[in-house]
XYZ file of C-alpha atoms in Angstrom:
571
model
C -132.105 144.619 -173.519
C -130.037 143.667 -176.386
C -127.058 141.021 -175.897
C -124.075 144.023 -175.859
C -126.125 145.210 -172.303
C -125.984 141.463 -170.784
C -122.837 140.492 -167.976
C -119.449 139.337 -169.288
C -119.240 136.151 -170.484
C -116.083 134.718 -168.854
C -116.766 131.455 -168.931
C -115.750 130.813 -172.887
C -113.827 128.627 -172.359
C -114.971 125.633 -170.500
C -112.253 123.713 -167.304
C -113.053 119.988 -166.665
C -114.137 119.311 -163.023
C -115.116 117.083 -161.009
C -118.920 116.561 -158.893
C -119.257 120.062 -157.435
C -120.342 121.057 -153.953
C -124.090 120.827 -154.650
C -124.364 124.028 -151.772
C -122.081 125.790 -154.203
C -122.408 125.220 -157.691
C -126.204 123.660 -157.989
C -127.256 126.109 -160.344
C -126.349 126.392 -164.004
C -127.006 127.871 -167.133
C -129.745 126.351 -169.566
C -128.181 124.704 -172.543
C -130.144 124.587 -175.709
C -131.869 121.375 -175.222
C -133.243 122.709 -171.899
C -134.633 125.667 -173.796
C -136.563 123.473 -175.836
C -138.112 121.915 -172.848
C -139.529 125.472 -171.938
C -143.312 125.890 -172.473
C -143.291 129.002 -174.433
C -141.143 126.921 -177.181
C -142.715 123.654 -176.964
C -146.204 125.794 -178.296
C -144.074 126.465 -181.095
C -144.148 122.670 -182.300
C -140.355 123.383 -182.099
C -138.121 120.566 -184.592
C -134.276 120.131 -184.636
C -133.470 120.285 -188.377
C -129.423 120.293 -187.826
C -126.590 120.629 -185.674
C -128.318 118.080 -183.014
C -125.251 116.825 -182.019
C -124.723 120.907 -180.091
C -127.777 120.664 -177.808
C -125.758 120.772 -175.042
C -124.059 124.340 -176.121
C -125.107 126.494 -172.901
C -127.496 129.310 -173.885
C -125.977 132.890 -171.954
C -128.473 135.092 -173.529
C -131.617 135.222 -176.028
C -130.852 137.764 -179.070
C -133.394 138.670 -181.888
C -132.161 139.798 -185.272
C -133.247 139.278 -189.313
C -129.405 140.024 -190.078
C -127.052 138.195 -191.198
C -124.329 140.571 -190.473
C -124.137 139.483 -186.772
C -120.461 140.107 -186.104
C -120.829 143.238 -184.313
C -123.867 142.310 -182.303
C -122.937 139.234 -180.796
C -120.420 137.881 -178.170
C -120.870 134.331 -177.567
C -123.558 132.284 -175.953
C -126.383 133.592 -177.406
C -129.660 131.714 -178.962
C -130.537 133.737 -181.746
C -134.719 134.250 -182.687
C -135.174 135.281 -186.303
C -137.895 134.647 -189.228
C -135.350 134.706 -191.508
C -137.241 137.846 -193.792
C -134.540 139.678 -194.704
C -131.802 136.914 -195.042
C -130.038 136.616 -198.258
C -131.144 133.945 -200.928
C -127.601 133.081 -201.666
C -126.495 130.228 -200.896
C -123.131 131.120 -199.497
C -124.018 133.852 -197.797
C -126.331 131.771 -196.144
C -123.314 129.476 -195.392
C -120.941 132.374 -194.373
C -124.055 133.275 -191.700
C -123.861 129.913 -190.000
C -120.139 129.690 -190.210
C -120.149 133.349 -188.074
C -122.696 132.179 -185.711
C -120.517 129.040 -184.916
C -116.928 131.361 -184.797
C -118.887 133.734 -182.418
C -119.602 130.681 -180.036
C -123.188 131.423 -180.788
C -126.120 128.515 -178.814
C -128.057 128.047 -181.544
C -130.907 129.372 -183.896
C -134.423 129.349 -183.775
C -136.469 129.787 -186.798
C -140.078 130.635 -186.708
C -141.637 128.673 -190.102
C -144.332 130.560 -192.514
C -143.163 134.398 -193.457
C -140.151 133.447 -195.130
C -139.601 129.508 -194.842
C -141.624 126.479 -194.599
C -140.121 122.778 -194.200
C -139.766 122.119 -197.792
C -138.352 125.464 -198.573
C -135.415 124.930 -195.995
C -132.029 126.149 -197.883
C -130.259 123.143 -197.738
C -126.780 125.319 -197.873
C -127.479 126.700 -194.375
C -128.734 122.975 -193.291
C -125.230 121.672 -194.445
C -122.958 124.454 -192.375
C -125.031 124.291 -189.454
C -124.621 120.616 -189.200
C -120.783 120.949 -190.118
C -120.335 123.238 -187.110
C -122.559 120.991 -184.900
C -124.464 124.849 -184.223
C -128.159 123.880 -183.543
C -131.069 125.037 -185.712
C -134.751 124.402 -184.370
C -137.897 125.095 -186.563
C -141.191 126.540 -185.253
C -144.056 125.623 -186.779
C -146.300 127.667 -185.558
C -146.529 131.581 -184.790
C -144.724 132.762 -181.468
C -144.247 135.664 -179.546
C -140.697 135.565 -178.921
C -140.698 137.808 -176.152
C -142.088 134.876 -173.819
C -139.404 132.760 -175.011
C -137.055 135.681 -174.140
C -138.751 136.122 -170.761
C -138.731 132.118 -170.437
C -134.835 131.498 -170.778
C -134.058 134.630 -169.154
C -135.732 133.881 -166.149
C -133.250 130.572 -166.338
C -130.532 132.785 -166.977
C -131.014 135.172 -164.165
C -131.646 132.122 -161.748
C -128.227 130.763 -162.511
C -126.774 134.210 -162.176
C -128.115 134.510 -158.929
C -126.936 130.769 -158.233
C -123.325 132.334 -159.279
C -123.749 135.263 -156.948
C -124.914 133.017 -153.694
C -121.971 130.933 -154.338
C -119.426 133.558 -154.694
C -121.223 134.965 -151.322
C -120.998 131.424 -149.713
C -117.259 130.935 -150.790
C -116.559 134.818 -149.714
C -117.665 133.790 -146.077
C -116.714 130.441 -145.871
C -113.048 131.251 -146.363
C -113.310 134.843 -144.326
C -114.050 132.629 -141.364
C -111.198 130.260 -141.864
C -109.116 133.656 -142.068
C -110.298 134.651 -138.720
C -110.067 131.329 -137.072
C -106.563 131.052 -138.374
C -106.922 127.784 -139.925
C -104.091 125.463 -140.970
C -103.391 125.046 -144.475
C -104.638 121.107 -144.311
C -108.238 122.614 -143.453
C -108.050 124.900 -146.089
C -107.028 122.403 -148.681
C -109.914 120.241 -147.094
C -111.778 122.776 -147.283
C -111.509 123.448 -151.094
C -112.016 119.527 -151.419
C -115.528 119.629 -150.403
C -116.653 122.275 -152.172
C -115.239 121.365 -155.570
C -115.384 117.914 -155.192
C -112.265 117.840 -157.159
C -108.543 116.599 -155.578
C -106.621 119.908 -154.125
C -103.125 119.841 -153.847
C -100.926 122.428 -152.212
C -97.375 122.447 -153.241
C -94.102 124.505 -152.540
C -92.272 126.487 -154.757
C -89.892 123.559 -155.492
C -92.999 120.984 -156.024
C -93.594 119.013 -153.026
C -96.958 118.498 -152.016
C -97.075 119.993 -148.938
C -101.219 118.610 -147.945
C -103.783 117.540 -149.877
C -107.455 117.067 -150.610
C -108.158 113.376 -152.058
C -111.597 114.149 -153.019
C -112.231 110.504 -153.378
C -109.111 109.629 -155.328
C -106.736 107.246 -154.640
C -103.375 109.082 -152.742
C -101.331 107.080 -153.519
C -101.975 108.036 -157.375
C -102.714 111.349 -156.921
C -99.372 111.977 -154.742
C -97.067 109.113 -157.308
C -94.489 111.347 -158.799
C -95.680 114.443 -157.965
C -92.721 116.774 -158.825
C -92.274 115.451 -161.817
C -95.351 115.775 -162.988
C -95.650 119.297 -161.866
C -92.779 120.465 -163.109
C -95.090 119.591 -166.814
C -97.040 121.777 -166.352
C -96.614 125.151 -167.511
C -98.772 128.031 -166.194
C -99.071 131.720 -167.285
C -100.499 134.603 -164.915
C -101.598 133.828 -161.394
C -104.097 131.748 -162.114
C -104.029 129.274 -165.135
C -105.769 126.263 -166.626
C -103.717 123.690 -168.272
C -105.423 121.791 -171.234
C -103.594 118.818 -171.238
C -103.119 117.789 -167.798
C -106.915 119.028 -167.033
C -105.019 121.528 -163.757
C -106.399 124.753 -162.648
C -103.848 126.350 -160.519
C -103.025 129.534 -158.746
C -99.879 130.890 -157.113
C -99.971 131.635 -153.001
C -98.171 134.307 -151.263
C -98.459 138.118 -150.295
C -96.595 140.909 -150.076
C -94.774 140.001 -153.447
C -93.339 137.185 -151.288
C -94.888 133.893 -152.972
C -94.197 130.367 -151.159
C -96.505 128.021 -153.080
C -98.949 126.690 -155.352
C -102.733 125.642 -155.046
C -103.390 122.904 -157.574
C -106.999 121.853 -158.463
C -107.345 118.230 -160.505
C -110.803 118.226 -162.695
C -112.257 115.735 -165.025
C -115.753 117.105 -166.094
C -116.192 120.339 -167.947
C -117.167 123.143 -165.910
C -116.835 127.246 -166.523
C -113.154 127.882 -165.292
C -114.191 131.114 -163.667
C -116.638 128.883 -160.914
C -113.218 127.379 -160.058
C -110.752 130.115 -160.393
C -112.912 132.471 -157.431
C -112.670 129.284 -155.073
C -109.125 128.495 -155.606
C -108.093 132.127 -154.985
C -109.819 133.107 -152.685
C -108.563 130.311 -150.993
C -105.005 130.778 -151.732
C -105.787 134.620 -150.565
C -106.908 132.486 -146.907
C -103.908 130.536 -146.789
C -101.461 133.709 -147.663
C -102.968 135.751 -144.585
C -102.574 132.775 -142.580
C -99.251 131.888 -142.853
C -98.773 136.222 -141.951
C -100.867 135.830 -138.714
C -100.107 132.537 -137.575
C -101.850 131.528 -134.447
C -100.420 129.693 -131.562
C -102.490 127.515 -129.637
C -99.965 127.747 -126.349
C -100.038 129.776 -123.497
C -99.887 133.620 -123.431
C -96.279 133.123 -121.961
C -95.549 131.087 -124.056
C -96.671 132.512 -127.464
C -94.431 135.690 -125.608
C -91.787 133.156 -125.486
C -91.550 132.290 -129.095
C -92.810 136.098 -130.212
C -89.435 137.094 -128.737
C -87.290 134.384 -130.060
C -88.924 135.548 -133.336
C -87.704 139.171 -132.752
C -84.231 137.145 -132.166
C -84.162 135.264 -135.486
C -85.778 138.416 -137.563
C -84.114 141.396 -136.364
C -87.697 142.106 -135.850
C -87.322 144.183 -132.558
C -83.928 146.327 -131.014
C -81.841 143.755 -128.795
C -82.858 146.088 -126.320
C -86.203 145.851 -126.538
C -85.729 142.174 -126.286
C -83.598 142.075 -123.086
C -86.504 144.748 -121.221
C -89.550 142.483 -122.586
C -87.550 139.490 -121.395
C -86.844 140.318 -118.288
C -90.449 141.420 -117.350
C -91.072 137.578 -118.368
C -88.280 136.573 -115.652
C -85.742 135.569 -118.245
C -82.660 138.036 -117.587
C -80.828 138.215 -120.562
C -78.143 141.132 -120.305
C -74.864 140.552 -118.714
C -75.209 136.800 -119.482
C -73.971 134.191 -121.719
C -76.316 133.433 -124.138
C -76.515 130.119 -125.839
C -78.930 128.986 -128.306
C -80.182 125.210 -128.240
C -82.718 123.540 -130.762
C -84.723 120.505 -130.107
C -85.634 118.894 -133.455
C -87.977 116.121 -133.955
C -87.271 113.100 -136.067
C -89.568 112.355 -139.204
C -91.291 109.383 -138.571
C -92.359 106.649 -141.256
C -96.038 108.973 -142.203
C -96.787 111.514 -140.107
C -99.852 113.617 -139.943
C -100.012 117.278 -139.066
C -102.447 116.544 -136.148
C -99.703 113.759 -135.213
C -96.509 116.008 -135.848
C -98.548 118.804 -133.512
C -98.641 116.539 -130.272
C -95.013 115.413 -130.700
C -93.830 119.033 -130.917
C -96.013 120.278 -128.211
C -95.046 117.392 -125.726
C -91.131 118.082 -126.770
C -91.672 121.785 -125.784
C -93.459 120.766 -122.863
C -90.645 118.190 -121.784
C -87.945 121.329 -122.918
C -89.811 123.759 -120.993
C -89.926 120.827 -117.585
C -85.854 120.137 -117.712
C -85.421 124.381 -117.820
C -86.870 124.620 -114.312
C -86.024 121.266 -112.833
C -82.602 122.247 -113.538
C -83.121 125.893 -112.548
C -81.940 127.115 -115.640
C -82.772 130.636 -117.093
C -84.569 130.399 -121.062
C -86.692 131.779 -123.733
C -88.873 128.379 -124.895
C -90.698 128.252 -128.279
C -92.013 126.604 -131.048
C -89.618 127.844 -134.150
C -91.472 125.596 -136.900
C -93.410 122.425 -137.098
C -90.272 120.242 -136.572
C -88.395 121.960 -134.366
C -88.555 123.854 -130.225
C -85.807 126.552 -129.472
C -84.151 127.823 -126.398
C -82.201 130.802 -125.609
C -80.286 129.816 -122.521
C -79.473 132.550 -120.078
C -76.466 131.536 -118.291
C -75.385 133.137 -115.291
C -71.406 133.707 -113.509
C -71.587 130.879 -111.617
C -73.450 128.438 -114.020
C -70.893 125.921 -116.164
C -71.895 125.723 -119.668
C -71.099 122.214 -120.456
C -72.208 121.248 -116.877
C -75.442 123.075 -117.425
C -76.292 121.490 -121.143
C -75.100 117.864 -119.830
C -78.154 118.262 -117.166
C -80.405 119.584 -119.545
C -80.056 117.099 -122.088
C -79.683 114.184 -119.823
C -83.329 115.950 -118.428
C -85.200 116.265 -121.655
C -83.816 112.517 -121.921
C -85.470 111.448 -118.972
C -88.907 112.802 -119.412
C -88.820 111.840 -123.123
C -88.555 108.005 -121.769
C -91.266 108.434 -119.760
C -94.158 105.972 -120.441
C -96.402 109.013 -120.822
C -94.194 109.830 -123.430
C -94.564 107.296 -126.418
C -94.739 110.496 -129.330
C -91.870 111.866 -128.628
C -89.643 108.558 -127.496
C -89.238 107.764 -131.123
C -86.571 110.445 -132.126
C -85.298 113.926 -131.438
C -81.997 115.525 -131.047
C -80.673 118.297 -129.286
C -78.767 121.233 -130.817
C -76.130 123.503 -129.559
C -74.998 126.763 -130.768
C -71.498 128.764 -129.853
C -72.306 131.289 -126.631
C -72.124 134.601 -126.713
C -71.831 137.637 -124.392
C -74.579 139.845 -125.886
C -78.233 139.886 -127.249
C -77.580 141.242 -130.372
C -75.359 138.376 -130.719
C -77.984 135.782 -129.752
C -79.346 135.175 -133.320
C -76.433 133.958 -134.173
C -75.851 130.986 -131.398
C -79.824 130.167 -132.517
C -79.012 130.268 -136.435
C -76.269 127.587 -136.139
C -78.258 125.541 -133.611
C -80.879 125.454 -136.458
C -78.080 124.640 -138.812
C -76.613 121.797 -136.605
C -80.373 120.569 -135.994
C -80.808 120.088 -139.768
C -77.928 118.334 -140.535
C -77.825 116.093 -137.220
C -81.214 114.914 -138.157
C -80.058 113.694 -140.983
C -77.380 111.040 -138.998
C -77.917 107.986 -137.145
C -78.446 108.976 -134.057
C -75.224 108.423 -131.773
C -74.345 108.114 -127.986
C -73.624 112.206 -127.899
C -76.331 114.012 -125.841
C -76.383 116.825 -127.976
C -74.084 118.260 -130.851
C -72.611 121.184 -132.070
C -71.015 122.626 -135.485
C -68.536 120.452 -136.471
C -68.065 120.535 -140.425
C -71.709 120.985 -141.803
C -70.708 124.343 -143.482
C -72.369 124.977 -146.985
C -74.751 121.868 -146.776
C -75.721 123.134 -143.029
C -76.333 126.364 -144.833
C -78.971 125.138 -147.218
C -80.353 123.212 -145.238
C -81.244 125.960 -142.994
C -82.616 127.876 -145.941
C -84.451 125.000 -147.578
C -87.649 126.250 -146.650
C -86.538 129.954 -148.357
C -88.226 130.473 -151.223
C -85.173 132.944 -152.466
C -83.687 129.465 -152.546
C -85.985 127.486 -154.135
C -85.997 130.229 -156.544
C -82.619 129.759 -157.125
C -82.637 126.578 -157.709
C -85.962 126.643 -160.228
C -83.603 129.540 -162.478
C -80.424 127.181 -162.262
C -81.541 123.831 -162.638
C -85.497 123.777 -163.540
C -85.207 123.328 -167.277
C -83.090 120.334 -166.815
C -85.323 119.120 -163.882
C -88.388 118.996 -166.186
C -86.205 117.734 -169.540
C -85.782 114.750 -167.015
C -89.477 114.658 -165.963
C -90.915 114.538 -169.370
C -88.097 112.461 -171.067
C -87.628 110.324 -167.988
C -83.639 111.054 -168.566
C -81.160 111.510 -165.457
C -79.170 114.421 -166.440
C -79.614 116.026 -163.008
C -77.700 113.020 -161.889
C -74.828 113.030 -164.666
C -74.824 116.855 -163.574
C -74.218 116.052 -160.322
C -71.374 113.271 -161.206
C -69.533 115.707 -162.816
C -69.609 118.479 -160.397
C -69.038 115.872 -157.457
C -65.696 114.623 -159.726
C -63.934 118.412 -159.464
C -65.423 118.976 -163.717
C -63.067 116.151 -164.480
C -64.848 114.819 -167.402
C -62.810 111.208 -167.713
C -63.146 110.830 -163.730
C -67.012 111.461 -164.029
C -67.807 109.072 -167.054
C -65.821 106.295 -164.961
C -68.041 107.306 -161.819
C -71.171 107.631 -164.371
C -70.094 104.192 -165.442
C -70.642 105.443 -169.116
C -68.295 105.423 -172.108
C -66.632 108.834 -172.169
C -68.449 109.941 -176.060
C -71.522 108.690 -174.115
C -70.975 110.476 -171.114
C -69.535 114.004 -173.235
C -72.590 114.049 -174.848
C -74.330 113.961 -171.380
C -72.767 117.001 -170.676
C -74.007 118.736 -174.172
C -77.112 118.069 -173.966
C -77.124 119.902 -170.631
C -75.110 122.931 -171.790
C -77.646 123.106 -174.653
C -80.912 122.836 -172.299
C -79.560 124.903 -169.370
C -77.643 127.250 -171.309
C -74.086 127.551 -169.727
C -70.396 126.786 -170.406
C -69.666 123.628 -168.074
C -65.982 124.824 -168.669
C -66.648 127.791 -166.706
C -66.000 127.748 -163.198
C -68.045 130.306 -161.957
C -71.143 128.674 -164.306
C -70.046 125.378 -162.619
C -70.135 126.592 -159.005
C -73.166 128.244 -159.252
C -74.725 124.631 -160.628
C -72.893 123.090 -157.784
C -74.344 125.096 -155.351
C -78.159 124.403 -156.801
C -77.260 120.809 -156.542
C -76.635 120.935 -153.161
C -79.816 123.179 -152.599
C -81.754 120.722 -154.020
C -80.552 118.014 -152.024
C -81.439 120.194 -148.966
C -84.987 120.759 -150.066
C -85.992 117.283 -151.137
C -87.133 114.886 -148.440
């Protein structure tokens, strides 16, 4: 088989890593100095002559050839076997032959001693390249057969190939089980951890880690300006490996919809492709999961959210909602229907196991005040933070009268001793009524959008609240986890986000000074406390990196808006 018949090489081009899953990645390719441990060449009386310092160049194949025209037969990788009979005795030919070996990303070159060469006979010009290009060249001494080294390295070759295979198998089923078992994104990310070794970080589409896989590295540095630093790095394709920050990342999401970014942190050189299958297959896992998303409640209650789903979605006919509804006992035509959110408080560090109890207990605790009171409601989990309700209010039931007991219910039960999760902070949402199910997602949208921005507040004698004046900032808030948004706000403000990053410079903030002061420039350089030639070039420098007119309104509205989208989406 001659090297044009052997597997691809993909792995040119080599991605530092760090201590890989030994049930993974055990296997490897020989290098050159390997080869020379091999008994077939060690008969040889094999000798380095030059290019020592390349013994660890990994050997993908074994070619023979007495050209020197090896352009067109050769494809990186290869240790090339020759006697050197027909090779040119000029000296820069000789030169030009090493030079093409090394461009080709050739191993290194055996020569077997006595039919053309002998020690002393050496030319010294191919001596001198091959030790420029650090390309290995090992004497033989004696006559070998060259087909047992072949057989010799290839049998290393083919063991590693195999190696390659198991572990694409291994990853393949690993992951396909996660799929199935509908694991969170934290195991994944775990998961990904152990079997690279390497710290995994999973990250939104405006760069917040999301969860992460330490690896054995400190958090606290892995995790210390994180945006910032990501915003550095630029990636091409799907999947990319960044030189200079030593990241392998690939982009999450499905059905053209993507939400995130799976970030792998190496140190030690390893063959990017090794890598590259585990992070996406793994970022395949994570983008079926977040499609199927399994609830760990009851039937009802998994029927309970499915519906408020439908609600939020438009996902089902509003008649199709009311008949599955009322087989569940919740009547929902021919009442007023109000929608009511129950939104947890972030505490100081939460984890996801932590943030999982809270939630269920408050949907528990939501779900015990609906029937102590006798109230009528659709009760589910909406996301990690937050429980909704769909109250069903009959003729004779008073709204306020019926939210007061609620409220003052949930309350109660939240005080409970048996209760410490939850005790710590929530608050209670209320949207306008209306007469109609196809109505209803509207009551639940600005119950989510009074949710967001009372969480934001002290929290305040009122048992619940309602829209007051959150308008545009209640808006984006309720779409801070959109990635249409985040979008948005990457095209309108990303350039400037990472001239900050790299320059450590605060023109987001001047930006936002300026905006905030109606585009009065002399108003915004005394709020900027900055000289007004200081502050105008501020504003320059932005037009120039962003590439807008700050004088135009529309241009300047648009900004605005990102602004406040950003402020929505950052913790």
């Amino acid at each position: 088989m001659s090297s044009a018949d052997r597997p691809d090489d993909a792995s040119a081009h080599p991605v530092p890593a760090g201590p890989l899953g030994p049930s993974v990645y055990a296997a490897q390719y020989p290098t050159v100095g390997d080869v020379l441990g091999l008994g077939p060449v060690k008969q040889g009386g094999p000798r380095v002559v030059a290019g020592a310092a390349g013994l660890d160049r990994v050997v993908r194949w074994v070619h023979v050839t007495e050209l020197v025209d090896v352009a067109t037969i050769l494809r990186g990788g290869e240790l090339v076997l020759s006697t050197g009979i027909a090779w040119p005795d000029d000296r820069d030919r000789l030169a030009d032959f090493i030079a093409d070996l090394a461009k080709l990303g050739t191993a290194g070159l055996v020569l077997e001693l006595g039919r053309r060469y002998t020690d002393s006979t050496l030319p010294k010009a191919l001596l001198a390249a091959a030790e420029k290009h650090s390309l290995p060249v090992i004497t033989l001494a004696l006559d070998t057969r060259f087909v047992t080294i072949t057989e010799a390295v290839h049998g290393l070759i083919i063991d590693a190939q195999l190696a390659e295979l198991r572990a694409s198998d291994e990853v393949h089923q690993t992951f396909t089980e996660l799929a199935v078992e509908g694991a969170s994104p934290d195991e994944v990310v775990q998961q990904i951890g152990r079997m690279s070794g390497c710290p995994v970080v999973l990250e939104n589409l405006a760069h917040q880690a999301l969860t992460y896989s330490q690896a054995g590295a400190d958090p606290a540095v892995l995790l210390d300006g994180w945006e910032g630093r990501s915003r550095s790095v630029r990636t091409q394709g799907r999947t990319s490996y960044d030189e200079r920050s030593g990241w392998l990342t690939t982009v999450v999401g499905a059905r053209g919809h993507d939400w995130g970014r799976l970030v792998l942190i190496c140190n030690d050189p390893t063959p990017v492709p090794r890598l590259s299958m585990l992070l996406e297959r793994a970022a395949s896992t994570l983008a079926l999961n977040r499609l199927v998303e399994r609830d760990r409640d009851s039937l009802e209650r998994q029927t309970h959210r499915t519906l408020l789903t439908a609600i939020l979605s438009h996902g089902q006919p509003a008649s199709e909602v009311a008949l599955r509804a009322r087989a569940l006992g919740v009547t929902l035509d021919g009442r007023r229907l109000v929608g009511v959110v129950l939104r947890l408080r972030t505490t100081a560090h939460p984890t996801a196991l932590e943030t999982q109890a809270r939630l269920r207990e408050l949907t528990d605790q939501a779900a015990a005040a609906v029937r102590d009171r006798r109230l009528s409601a659709l009760i589910g989990t909406l996301d990690e933070h937050s429980v909704g309700l769909l109250l069903a209010l009959g003729p004779q039931d008073r709204e306020d009268a019926a939210l007061d007991g609620f409220a003052e219910r949930v309350r109660r039960l939240v005080e409970r001793p048996t209760s410490p999760s939850v005790a710590d902070g929530y608050v209670i949402a209320v949207g306008s009524s209306v007469g109609a199910v196809r109505d209803a997602r509207r009551s639940l949208l600005e119950a989510v959008q009074v949710a967001d921005a009372a969480v934001r507040q002290p929290a305040g004698p009122a048992p619940y609240h309602r829209l007051v004046d959150v308008r545009l900032r209640g808006l984006l808030h309720l779409l801070r986890d959109d990635a249409r948004l985040q979008t948005f706000v990457e095209r309108e403000l990303g350039p400037l986000l990472a001239y900050d990053a790299e320059r450590g410079t605060d023109l987001v903030r001047m930006l936002t000074v300026y905006v905030e002061s109606g585009r009065n420039k002399s108003a915004a350089a005394d709020a900027a406390h900055l000289s007004r030639p200081s502050f105008y070039e501020r504003l320059h420098r932005i037009e120039r990196i962003l590439s807008v007119d700050l004088d135009s309104v529309e241009s300047c509205l648009a900004l605005h808006v990102a602004l406040l989208a950003l402020e929505a989406i950052r913790p």
